[in-house]
mmCIF file of C-alpha atoms in Angstrom:
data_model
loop_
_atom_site.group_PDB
_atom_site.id
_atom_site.type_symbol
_atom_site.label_atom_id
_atom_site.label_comp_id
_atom_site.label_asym_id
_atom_site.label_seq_id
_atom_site.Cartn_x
_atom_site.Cartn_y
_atom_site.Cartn_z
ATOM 1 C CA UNK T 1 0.000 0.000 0.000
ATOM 2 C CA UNK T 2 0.908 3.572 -1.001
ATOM 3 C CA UNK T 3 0.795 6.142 1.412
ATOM 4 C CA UNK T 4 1.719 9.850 0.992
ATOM 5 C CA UNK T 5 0.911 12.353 4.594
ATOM 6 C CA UNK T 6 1.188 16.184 4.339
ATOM 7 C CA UNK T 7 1.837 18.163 7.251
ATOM 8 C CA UNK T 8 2.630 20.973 8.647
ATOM 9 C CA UNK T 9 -0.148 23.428 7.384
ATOM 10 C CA UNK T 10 -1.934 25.540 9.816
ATOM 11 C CA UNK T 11 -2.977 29.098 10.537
ATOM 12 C CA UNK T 12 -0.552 31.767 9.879
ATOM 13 C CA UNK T 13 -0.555 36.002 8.996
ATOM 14 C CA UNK T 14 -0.389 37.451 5.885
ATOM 15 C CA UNK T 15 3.014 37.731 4.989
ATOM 16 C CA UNK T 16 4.009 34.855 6.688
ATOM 17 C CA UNK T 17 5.563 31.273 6.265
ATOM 18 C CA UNK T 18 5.177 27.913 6.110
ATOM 19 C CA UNK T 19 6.992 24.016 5.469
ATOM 20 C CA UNK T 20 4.725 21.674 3.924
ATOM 21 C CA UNK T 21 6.505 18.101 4.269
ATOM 22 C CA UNK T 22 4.957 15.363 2.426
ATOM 23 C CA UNK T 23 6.226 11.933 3.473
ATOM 24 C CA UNK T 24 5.512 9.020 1.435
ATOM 25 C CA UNK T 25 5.194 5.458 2.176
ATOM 26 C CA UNK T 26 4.845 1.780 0.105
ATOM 27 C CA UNK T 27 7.085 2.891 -2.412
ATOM 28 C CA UNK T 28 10.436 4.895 -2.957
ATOM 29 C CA UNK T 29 9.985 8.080 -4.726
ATOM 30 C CA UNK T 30 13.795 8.263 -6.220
ATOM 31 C CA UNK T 31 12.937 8.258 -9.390
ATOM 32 C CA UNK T 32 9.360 9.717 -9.244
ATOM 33 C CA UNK T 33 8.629 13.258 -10.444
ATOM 34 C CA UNK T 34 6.384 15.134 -7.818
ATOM 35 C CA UNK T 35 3.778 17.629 -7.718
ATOM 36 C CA UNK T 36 2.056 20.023 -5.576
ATOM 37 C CA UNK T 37 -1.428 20.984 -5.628
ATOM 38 C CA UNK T 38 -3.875 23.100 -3.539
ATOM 39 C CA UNK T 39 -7.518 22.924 -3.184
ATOM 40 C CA UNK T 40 -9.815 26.054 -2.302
ATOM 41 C CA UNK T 41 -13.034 25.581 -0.753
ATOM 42 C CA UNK T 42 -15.836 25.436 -3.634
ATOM 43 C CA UNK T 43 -12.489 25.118 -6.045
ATOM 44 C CA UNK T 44 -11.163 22.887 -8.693
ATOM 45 C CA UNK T 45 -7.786 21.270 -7.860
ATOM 46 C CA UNK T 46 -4.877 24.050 -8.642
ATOM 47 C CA UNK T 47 -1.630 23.123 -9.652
ATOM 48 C CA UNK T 48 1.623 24.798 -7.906
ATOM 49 C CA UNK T 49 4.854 22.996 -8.790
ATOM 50 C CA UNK T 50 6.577 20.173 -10.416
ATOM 51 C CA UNK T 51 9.846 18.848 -9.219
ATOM 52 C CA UNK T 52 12.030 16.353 -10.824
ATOM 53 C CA UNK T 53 13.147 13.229 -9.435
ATOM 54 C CA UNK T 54 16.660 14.510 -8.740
ATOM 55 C CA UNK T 55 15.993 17.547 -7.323
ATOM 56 C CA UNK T 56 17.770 18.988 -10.173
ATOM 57 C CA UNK T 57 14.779 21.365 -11.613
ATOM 58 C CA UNK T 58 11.858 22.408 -10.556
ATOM 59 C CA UNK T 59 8.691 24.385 -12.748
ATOM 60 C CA UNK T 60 6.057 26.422 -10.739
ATOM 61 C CA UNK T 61 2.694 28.151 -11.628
ATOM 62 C CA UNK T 62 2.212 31.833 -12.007
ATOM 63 C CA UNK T 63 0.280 31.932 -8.943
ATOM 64 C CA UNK T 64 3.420 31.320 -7.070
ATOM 65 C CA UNK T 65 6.242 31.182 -8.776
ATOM 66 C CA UNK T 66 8.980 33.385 -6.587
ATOM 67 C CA UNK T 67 7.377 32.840 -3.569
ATOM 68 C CA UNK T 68 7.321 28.769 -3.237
ATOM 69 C CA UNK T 69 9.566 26.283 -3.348
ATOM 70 C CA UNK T 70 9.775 22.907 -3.697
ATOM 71 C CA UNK T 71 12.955 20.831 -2.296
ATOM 72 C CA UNK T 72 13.227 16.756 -2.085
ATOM 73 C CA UNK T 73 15.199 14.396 0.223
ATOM 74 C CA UNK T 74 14.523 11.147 -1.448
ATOM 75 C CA UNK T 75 16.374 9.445 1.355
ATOM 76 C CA UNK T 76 13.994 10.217 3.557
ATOM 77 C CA UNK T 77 11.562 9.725 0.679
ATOM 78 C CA UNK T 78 9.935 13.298 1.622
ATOM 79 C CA UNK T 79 9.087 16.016 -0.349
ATOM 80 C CA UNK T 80 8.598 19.793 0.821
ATOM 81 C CA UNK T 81 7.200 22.773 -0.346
ATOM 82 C CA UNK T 82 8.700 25.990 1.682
ATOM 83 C CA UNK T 83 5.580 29.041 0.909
ATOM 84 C CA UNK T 84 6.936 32.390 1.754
ATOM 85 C CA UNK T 85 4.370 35.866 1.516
ATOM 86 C CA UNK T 86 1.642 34.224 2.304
ATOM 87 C CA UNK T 87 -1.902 35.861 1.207
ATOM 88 C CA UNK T 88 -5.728 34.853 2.111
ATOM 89 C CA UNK T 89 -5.890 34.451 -1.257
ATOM 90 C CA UNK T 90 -3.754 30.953 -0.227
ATOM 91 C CA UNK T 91 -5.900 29.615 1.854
ATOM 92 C CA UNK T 92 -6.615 26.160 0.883
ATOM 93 C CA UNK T 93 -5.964 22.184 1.071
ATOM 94 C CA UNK T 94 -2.483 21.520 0.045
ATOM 95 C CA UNK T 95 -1.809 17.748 -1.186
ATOM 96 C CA UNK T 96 1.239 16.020 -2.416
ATOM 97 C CA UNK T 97 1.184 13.775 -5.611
ATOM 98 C CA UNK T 98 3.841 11.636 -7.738
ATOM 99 C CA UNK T 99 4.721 10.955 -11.338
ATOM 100 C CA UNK T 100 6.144 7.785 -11.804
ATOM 101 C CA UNK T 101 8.173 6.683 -14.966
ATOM 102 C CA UNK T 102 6.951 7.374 -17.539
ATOM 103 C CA UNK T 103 6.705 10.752 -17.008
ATOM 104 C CA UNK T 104 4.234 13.190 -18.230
ATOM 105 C CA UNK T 105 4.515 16.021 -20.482
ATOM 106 C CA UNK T 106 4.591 19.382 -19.171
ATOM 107 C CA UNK T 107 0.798 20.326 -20.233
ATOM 108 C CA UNK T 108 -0.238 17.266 -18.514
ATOM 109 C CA UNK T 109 0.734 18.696 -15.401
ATOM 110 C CA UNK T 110 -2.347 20.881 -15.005
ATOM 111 C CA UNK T 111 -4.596 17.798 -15.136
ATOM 112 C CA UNK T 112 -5.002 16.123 -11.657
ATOM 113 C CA UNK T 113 -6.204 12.876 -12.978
ATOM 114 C CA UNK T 114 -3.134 12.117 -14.534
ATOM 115 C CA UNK T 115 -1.276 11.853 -11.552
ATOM 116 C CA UNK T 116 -0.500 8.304 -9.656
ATOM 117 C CA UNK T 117 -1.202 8.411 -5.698
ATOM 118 C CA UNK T 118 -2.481 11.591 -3.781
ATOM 119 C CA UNK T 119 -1.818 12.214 -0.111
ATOM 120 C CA UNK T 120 -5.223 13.641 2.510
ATOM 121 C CA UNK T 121 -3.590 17.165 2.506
ATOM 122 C CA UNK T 122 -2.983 19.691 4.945
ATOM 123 C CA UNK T 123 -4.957 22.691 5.760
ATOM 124 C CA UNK T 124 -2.884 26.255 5.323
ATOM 125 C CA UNK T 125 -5.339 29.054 6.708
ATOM 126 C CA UNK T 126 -3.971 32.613 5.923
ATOM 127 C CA UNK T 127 -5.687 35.299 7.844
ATOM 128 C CA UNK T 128 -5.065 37.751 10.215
#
C-alpha cells in the first residue's frame, strides 16, 4: 500500500511562512517526479509545482512562482514545499502527488487525474 501524509499546514498572517513536508510510504519516490497541488473551498484542484526526481529542476505556476519552493530528500523519501508571503488568497488544502516513470509532459501537469497516488492534505489558513 501507497501512502503519501502532508503536514505541517496551519494558521498563519499574511506575509508569513510555512513548510509543507509530504512523506511518502509503500514505495520509494527516487525516481518519481512530484507535484504540488492546492484545493480552495468550492475550487477545482490548482496546480503549484513540479519537481524532478533529482531535485535537479523544478517548474512552478504563475500563482506562485517566486514565492514557493519545492525541495526533495529522497532518502527520507519526503518532499517539501517551503511558501513564503503568504496571502488569504492561499488559503486552501495543500496535497502532495507523484509521477512515476513514464513521465508526463509538461501540459499534462495541469490535469489532476493524470497523476499516480495523492496524499489527505494539509490545511494552510492565511488570515489575520
Amino acid at each position: 500500500q501507497v501512502q503519501l501524509v502532508e503536514s505541517g499546514g496551519g494558521l498563519v498572517q499574511p506575509g508569513g511562512s510555512l513548510r509543507l513536508s509530504c512523506v511518502v510510504s509503500g514505495r520509494t519516490i527516487s525516481r518519481d517526479n512530484m507535484g504540488w497541488f492546492r484545493q480552495a473551498p468550492g475550487k477545482g484542484r490548482e496546480f503549484l509545482g513540479h519537481i524532478r526526481w533529482s531535485g535537479g529542476s523544478a517548474y512552478y505556476a504563475e500563482s506562485v512562482r517566486g514565492r514557493f519552493t519545492i525541495s526533495r530528500d529522497n532518502a527520507k523519501n519526503t518532499v517539501y514545499l517551503q511558501m513564503n508571503s503568504l496571502q488569504p488568497e492561499d488559503t486552501a488544502v495543500y496535497y502532495c502527488t507523484n509521477d512515476p516513470p513514464p513521465y508526463l509532459i509538461r501540459s499534462s501537469w495541469y490535469s489532476p487525474d493524470l497523476w499516480d497516488y495523492w496524499g489527505q492534505g494539509t490545511q494552510v489558513t492565511v488570515s489575520s
